[in-house]
PDB file of C-alpha atoms in Angstrom:
ATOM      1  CA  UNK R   1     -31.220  59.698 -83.875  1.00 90.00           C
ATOM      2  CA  UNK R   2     -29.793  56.863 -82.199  1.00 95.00           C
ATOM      3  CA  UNK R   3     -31.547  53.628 -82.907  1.00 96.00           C
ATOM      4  CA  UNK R   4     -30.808  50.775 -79.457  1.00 96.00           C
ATOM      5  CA  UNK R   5     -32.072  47.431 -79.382  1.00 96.00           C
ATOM      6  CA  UNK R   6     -32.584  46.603 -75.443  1.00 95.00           C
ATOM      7  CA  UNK R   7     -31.681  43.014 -74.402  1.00 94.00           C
ATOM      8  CA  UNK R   8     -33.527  42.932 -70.857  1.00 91.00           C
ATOM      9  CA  UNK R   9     -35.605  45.216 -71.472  1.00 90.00           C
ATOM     10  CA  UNK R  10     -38.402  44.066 -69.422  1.00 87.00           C
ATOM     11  CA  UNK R  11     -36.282  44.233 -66.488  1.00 86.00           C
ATOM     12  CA  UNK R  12     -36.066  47.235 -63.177  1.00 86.00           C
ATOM     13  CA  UNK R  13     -32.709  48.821 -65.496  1.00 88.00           C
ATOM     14  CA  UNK R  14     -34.498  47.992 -68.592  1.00 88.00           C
ATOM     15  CA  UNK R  15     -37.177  49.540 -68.621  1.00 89.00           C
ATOM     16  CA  UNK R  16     -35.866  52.429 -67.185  1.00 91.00           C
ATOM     17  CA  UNK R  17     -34.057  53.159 -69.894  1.00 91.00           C
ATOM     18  CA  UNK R  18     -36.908  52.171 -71.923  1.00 88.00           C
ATOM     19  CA  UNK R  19     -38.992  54.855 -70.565  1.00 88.00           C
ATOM     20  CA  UNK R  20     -36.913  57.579 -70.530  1.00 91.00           C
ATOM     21  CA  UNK R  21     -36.055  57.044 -74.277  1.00 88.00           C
ATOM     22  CA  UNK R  22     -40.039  57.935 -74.946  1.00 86.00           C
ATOM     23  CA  UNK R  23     -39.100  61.550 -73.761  1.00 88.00           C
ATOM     24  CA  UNK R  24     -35.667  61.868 -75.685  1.00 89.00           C
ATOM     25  CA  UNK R  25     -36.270  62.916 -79.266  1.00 90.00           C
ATOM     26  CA  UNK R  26     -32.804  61.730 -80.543  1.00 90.00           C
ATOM     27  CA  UNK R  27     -33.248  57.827 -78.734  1.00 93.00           C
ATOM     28  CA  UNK R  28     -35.443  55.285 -80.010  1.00 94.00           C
ATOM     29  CA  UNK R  29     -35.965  51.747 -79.072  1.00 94.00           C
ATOM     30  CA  UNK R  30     -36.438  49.796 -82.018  1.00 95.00           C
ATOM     31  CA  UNK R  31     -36.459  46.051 -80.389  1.00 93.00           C
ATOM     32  CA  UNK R  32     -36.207  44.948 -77.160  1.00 92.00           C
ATOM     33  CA  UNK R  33     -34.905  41.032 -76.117  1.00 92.00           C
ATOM     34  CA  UNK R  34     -36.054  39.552 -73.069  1.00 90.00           C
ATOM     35  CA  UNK R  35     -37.616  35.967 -71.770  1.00 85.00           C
ATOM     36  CA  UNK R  36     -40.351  37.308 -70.326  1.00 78.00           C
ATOM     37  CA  UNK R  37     -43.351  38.023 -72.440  1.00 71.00           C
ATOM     38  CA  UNK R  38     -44.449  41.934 -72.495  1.00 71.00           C
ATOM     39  CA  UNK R  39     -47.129  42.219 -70.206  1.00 67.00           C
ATOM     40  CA  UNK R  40     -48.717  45.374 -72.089  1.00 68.00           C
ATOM     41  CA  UNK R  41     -48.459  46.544 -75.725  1.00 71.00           C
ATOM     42  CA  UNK R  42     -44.802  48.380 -76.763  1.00 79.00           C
ATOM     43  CA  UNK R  43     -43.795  50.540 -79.390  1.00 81.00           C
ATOM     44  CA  UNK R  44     -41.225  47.919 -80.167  1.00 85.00           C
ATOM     45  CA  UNK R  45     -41.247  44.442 -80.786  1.00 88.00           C
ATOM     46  CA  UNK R  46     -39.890  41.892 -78.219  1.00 90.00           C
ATOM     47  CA  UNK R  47     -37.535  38.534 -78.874  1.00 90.00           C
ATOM     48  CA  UNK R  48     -36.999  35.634 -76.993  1.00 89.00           C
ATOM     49  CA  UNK R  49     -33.738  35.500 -78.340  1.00 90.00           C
ATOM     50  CA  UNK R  50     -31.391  37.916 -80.111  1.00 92.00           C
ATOM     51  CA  UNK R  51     -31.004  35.847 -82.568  1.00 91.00           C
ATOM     52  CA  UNK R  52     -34.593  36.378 -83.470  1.00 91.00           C
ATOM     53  CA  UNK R  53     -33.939  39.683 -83.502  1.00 92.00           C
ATOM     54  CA  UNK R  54     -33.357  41.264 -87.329  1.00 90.00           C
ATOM     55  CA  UNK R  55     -34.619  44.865 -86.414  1.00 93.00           C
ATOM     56  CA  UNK R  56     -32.008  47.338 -88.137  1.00 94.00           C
ATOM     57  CA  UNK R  57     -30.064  49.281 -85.425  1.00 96.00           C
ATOM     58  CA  UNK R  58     -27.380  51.513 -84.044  1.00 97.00           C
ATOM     59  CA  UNK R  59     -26.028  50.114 -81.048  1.00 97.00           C
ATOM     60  CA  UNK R  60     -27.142  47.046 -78.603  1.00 96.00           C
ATOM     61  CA  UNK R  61     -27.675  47.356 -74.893  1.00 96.00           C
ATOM     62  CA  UNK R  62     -26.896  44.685 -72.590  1.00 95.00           C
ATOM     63  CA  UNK R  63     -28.792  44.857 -69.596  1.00 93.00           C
ATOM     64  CA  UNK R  64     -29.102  40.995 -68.095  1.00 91.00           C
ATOM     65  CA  UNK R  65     -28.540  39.581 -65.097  1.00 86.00           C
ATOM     66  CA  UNK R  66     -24.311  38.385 -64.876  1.00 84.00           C
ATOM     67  CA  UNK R  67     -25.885  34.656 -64.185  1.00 86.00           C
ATOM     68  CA  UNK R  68     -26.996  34.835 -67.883  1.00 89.00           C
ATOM     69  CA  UNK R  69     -23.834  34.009 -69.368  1.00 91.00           C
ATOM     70  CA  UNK R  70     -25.372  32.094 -72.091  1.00 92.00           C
ATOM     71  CA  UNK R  71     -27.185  35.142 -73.436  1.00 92.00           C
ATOM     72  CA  UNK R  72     -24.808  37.231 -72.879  1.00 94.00           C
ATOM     73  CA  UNK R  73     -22.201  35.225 -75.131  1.00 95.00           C
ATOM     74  CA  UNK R  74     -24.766  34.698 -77.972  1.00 94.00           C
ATOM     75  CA  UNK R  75     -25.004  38.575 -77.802  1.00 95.00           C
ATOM     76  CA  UNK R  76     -21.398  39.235 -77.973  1.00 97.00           C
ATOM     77  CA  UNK R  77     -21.232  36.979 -80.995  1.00 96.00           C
ATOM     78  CA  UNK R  78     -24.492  38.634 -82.873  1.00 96.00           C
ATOM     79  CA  UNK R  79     -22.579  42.179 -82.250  1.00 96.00           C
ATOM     80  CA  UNK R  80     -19.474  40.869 -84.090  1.00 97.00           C
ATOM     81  CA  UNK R  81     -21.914  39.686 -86.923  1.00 96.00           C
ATOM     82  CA  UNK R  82     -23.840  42.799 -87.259  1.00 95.00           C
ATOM     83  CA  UNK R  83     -21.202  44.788 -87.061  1.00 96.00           C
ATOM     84  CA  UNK R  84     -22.853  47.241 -83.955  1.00 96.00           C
ATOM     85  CA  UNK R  85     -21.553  49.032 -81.079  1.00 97.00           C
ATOM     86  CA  UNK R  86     -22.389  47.560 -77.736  1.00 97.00           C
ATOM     87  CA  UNK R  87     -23.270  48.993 -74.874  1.00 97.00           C
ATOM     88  CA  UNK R  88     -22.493  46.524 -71.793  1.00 96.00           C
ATOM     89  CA  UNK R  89     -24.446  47.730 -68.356  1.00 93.00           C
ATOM     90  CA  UNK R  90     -24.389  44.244 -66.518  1.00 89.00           C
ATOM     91  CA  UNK R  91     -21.688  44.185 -64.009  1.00 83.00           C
ATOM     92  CA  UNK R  92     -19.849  41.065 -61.878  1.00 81.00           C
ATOM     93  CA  UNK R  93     -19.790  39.541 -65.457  1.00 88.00           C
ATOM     94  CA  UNK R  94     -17.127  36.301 -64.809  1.00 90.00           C
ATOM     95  CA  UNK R  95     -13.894  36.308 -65.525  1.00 92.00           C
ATOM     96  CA  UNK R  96     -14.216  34.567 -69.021  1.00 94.00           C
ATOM     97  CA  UNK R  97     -16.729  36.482 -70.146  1.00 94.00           C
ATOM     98  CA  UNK R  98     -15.025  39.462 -68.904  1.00 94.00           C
ATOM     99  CA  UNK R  99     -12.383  38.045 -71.514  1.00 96.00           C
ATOM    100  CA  UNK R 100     -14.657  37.380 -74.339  1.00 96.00           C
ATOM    101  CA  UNK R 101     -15.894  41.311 -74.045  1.00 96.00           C
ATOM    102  CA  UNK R 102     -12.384  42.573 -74.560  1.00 96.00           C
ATOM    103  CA  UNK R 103     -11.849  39.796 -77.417  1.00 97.00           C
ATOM    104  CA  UNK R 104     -14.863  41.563 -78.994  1.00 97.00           C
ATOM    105  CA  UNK R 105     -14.073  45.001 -78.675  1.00 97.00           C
ATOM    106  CA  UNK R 106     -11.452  44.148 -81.215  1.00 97.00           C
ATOM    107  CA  UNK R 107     -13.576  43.678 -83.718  1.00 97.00           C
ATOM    108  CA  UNK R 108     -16.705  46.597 -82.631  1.00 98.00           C
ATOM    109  CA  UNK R 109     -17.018  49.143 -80.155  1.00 98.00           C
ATOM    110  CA  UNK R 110     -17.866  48.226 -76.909  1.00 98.00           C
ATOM    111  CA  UNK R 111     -18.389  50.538 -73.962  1.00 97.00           C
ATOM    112  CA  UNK R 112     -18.769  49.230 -70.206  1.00 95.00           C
ATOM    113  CA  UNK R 113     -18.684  50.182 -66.682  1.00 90.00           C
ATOM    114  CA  UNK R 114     -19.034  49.216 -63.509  1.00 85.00           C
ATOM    115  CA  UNK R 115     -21.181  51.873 -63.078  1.00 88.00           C
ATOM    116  CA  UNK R 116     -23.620  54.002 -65.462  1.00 91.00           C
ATOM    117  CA  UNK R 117     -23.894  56.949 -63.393  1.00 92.00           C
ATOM    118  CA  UNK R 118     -22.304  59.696 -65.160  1.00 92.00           C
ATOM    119  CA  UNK R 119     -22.242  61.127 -61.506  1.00 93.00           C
ATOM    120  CA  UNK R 120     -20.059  58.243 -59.820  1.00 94.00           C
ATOM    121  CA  UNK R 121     -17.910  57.872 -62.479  1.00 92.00           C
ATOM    122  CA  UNK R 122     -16.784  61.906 -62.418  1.00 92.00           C
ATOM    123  CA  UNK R 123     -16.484  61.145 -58.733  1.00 95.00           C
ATOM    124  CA  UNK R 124     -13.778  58.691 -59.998  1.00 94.00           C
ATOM    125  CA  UNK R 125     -12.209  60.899 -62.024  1.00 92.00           C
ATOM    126  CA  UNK R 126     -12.282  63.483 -59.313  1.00 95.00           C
ATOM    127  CA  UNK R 127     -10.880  61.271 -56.592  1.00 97.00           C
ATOM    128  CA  UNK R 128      -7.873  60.038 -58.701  1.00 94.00           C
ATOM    129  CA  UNK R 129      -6.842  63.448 -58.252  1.00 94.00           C
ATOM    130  CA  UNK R 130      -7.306  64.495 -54.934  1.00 96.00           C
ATOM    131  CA  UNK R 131      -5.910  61.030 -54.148  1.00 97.00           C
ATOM    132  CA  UNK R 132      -2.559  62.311 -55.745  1.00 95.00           C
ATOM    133  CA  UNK R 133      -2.183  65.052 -53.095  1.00 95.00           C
ATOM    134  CA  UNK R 134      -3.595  63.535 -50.182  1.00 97.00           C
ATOM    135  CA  UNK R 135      -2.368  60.274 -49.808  1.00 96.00           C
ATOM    136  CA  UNK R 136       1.287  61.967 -50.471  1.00 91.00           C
ATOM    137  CA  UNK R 137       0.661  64.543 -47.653  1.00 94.00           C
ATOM    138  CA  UNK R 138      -0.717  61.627 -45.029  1.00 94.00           C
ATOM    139  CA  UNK R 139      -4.096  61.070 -45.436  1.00 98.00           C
ATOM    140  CA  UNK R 140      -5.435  57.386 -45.278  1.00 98.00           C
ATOM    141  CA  UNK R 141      -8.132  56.515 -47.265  1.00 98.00           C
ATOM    142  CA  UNK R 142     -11.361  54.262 -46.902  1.00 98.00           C
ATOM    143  CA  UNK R 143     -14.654  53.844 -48.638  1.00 98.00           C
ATOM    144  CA  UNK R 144     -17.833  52.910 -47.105  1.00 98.00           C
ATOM    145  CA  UNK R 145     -20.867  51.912 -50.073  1.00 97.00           C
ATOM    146  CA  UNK R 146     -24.192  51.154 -48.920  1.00 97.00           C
ATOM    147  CA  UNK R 147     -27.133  49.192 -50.960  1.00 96.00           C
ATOM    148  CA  UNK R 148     -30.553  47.213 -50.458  1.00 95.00           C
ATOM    149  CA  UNK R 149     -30.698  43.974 -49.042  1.00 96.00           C
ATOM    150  CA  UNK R 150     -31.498  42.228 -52.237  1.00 89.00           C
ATOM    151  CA  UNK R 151     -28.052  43.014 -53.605  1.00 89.00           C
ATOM    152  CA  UNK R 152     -25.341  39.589 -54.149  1.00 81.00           C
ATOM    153  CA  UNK R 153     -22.294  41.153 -53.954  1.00 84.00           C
ATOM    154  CA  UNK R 154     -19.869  43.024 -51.425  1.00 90.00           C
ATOM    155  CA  UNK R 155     -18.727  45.446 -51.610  1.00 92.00           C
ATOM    156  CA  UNK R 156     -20.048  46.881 -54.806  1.00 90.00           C
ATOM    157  CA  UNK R 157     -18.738  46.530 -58.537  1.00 87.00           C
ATOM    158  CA  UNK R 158     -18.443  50.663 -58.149  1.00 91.00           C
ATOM    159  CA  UNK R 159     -16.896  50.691 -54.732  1.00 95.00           C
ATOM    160  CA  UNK R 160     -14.233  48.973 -56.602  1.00 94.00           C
ATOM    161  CA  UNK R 161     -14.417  51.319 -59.619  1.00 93.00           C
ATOM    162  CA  UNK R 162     -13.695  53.742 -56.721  1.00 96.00           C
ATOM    163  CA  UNK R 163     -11.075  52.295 -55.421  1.00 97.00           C
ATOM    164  CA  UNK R 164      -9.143  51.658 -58.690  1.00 96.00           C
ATOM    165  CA  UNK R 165      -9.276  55.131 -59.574  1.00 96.00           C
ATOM    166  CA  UNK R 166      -7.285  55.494 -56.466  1.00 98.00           C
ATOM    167  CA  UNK R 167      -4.785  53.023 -57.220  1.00 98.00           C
ATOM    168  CA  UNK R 168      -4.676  53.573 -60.424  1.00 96.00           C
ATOM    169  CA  UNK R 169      -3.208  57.394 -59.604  1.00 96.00           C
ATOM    170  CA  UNK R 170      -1.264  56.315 -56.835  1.00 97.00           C
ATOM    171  CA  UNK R 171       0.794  53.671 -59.382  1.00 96.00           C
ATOM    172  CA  UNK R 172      -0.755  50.644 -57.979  1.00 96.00           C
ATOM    173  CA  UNK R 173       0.660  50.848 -54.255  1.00 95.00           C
ATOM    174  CA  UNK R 174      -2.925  50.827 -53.043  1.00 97.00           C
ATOM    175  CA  UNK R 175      -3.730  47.376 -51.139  1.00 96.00           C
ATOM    176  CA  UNK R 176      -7.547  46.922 -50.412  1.00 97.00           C
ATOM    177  CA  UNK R 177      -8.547  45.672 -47.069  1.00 96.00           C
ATOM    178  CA  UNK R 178     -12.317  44.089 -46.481  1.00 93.00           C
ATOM    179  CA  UNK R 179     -12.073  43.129 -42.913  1.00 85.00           C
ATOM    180  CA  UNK R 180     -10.291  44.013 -39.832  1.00 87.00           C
ATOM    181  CA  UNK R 181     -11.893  42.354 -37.609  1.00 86.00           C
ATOM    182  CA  UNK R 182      -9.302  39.407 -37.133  1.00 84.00           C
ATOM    183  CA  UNK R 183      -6.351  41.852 -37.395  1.00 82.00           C
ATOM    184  CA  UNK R 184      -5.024  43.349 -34.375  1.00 87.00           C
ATOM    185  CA  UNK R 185      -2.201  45.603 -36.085  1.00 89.00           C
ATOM    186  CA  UNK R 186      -2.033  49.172 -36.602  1.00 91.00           C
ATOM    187  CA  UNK R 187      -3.496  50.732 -40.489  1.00 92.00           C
ATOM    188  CA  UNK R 188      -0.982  50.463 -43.009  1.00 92.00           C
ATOM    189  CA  UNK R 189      -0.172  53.867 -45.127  1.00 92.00           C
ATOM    190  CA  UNK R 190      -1.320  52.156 -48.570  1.00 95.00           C
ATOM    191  CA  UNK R 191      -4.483  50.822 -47.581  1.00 97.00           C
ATOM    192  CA  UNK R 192      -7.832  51.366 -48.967  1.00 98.00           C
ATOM    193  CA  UNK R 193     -10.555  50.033 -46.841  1.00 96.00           C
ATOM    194  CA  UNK R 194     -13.401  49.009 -48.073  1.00 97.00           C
ATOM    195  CA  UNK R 195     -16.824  48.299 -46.360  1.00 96.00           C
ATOM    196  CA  UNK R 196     -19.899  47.117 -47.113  1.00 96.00           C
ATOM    197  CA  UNK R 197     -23.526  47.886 -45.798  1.00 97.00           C
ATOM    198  CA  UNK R 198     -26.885  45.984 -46.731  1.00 97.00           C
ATOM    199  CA  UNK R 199     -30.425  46.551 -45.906  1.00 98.00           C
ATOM    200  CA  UNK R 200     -34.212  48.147 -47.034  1.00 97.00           C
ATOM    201  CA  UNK R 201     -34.321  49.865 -50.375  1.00 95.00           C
ATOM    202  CA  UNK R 202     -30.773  52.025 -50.641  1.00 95.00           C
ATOM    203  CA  UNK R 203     -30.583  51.969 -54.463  1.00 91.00           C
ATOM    204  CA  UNK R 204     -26.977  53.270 -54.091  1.00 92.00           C
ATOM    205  CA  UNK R 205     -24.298  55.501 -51.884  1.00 96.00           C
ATOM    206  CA  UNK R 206     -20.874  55.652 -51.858  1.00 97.00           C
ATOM    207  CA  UNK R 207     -18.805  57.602 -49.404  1.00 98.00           C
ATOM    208  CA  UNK R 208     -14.839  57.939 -50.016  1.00 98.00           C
ATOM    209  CA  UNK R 209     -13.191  59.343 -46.882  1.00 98.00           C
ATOM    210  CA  UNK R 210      -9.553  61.272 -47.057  1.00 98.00           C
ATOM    211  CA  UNK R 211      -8.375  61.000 -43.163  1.00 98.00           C
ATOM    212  CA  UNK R 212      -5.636  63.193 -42.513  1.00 97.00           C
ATOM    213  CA  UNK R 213      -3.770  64.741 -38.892  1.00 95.00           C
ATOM    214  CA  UNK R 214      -7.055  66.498 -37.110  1.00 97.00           C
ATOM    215  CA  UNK R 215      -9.040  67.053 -41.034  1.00 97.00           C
ATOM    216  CA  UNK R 216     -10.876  64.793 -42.666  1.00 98.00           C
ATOM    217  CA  UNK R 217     -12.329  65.087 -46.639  1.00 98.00           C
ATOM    218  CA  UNK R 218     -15.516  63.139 -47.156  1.00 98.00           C
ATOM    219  CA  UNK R 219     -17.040  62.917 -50.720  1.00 98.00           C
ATOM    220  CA  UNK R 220     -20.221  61.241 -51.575  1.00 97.00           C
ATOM    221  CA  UNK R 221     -22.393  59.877 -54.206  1.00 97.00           C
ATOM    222  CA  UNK R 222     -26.240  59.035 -53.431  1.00 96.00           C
ATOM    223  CA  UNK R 223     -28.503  57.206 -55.571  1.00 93.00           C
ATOM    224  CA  UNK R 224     -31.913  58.253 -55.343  1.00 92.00           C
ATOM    225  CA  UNK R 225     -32.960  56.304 -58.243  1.00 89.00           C
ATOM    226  CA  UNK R 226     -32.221  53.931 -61.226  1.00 85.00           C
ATOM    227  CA  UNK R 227     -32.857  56.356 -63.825  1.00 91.00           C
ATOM    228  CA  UNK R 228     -29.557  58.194 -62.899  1.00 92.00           C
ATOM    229  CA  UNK R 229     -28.302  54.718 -64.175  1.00 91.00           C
ATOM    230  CA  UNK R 230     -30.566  54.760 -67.494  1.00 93.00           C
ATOM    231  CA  UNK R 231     -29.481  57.975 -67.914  1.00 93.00           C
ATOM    232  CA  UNK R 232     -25.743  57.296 -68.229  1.00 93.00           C
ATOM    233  CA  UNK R 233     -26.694  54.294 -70.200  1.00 94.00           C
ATOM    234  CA  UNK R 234     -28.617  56.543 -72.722  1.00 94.00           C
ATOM    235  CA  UNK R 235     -25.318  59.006 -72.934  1.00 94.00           C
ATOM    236  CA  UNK R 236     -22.841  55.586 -73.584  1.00 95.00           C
ATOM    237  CA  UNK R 237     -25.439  54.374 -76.502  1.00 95.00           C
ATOM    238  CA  UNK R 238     -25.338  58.055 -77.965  1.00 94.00           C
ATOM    239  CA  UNK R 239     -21.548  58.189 -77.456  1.00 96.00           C
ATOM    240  CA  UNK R 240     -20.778  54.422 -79.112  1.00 96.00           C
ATOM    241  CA  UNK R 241     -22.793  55.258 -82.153  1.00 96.00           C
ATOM    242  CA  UNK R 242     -20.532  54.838 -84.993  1.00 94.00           C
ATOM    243  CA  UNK R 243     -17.351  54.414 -82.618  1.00 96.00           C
ATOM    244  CA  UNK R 244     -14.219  52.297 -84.514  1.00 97.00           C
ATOM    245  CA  UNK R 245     -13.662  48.936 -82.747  1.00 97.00           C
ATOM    246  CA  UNK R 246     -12.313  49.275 -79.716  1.00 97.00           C
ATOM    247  CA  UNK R 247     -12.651  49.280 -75.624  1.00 97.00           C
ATOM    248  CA  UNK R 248     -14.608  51.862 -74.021  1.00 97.00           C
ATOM    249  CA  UNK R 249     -15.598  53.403 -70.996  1.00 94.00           C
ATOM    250  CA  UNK R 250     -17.084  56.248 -69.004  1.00 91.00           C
ATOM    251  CA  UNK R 251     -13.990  58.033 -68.623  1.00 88.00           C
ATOM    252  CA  UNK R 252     -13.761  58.754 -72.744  1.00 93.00           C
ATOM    253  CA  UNK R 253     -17.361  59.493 -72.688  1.00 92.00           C
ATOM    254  CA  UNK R 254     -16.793  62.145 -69.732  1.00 86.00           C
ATOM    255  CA  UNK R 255     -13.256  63.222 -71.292  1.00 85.00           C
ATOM    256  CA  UNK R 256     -15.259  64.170 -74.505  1.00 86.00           C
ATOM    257  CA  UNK R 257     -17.051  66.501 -73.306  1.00 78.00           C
ATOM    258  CA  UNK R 258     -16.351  69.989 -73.615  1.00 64.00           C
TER     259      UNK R 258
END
């Protein structure tokens, strides 16, 4: 059994994976960390603070908001102390924190993502490769991602992951384009566009599109839910468990299995 403290676990992401965990026999949530107060009684007790927090455990979840850099820094530090495997879901973290994680995976596992769905990050790994024969035979590439109007940035943390897996095959040719609307010259070969769309309650889609001569290869990911998100956050916990120090991410989680 894998033992998780939660830090946000109060909030939409939180207590998804909270929930879930009740119907998985080899999770348990042994403490969860949030500011808010519980509103109704838990299975597990609830801190203010991590620091609070003394609750024996397996691996910690990070689930706040990227404004709480505070937190998020006093979390990075208690993970060093305790010695456990981290499990970072918050995305758009800034670039100094972003710097701090990697610091600490030197000293503890840490596993993060752009994106928790084990489904968009196969895409990834899928796209790298198709990206490898069709870019070469004259396809251009472009993603479209779509999301709720509450959402901050654009495009997307994943429509980035997206695009990097693209790059990343095609040995970092790949220059990404946000806006055409002030250009009036003709597509370059190594572009990858990349467009954003806000508005209601889209919890998530992304749409890569190969463009060739008279074919085109569209591949898509739709988000129906954020559980598919707690569920991929459930699978890195499991996977971290007892990991040596080091960097981690969805692509050795999807690599190991058979």
């Amino acid at each position: 059994m894998t033992k998780i403290i939660v830090c946000g676990c109060l909030g939409r992401l939180g207590s998804a994976v909270c929930s879930l965990a009740l119907a998985n026999p080899a999770i348990e949530i042994v403490a969860g960390v949030d500011v808010m107060p519980p509103s109704g009684g838990l299975s597990y007790p609830v801190c203010a603070d991590i620091n609070q927090c003394q609750t024996p455990a397996d691996v910690i979840m990070c689930i706040y908001r990227p404004s709480a850099t505070a937190d998020i820094e006093a979390l990075l530090d208690y993970s060093v102390s305790r010695q456990l495997p981290l499990v970072i879901c918050t995305t758009g973290l800034p670039a100094d924190i972003l710097k701090k994680v990697l610091q600490t995976s030197k000293k503890v596992a840490v596993f993060q993502s752009a994106n928790m769905s084990l489904g968009v990050n196969l895409l990834a790994n899928i796209i790298g490769k198709a990206a490898k024969l069709l870019h070469n035979t004259g396809f251009d590439i472009e993603i479209i991602e779509k999301h709720h109007n509450q959402k901050l940035d654009a495009p997307s943390g994943t429509a980035y992951l997206l695009a990097d897996a693209i790059d990343t095959a095609l040995d970092g040719k790949m220059q990404y384009v946000h806006d055409r609307s002030q250009v009036t010259d003709k597509r370059s070969r190594n572009e990858i566009g990349l467009h954003a769309i806000r508005g209601g309650t889209i919890v998530g889609e992304h749409n890569i599109i190969f463009a060739g001569q008279d074919e085109v290869i569209e591949l898509t990911h739709i988000a129906q839910s954020r559980d598919v998100f707690a569920v991929g956050a459930i699978k890195a916990a499991c996977f971290i468990k007892g990991k040596p120090a080091g960097y981690y991410g969805m692509q050795d989680l999807i690599e190991s299995i058979d």
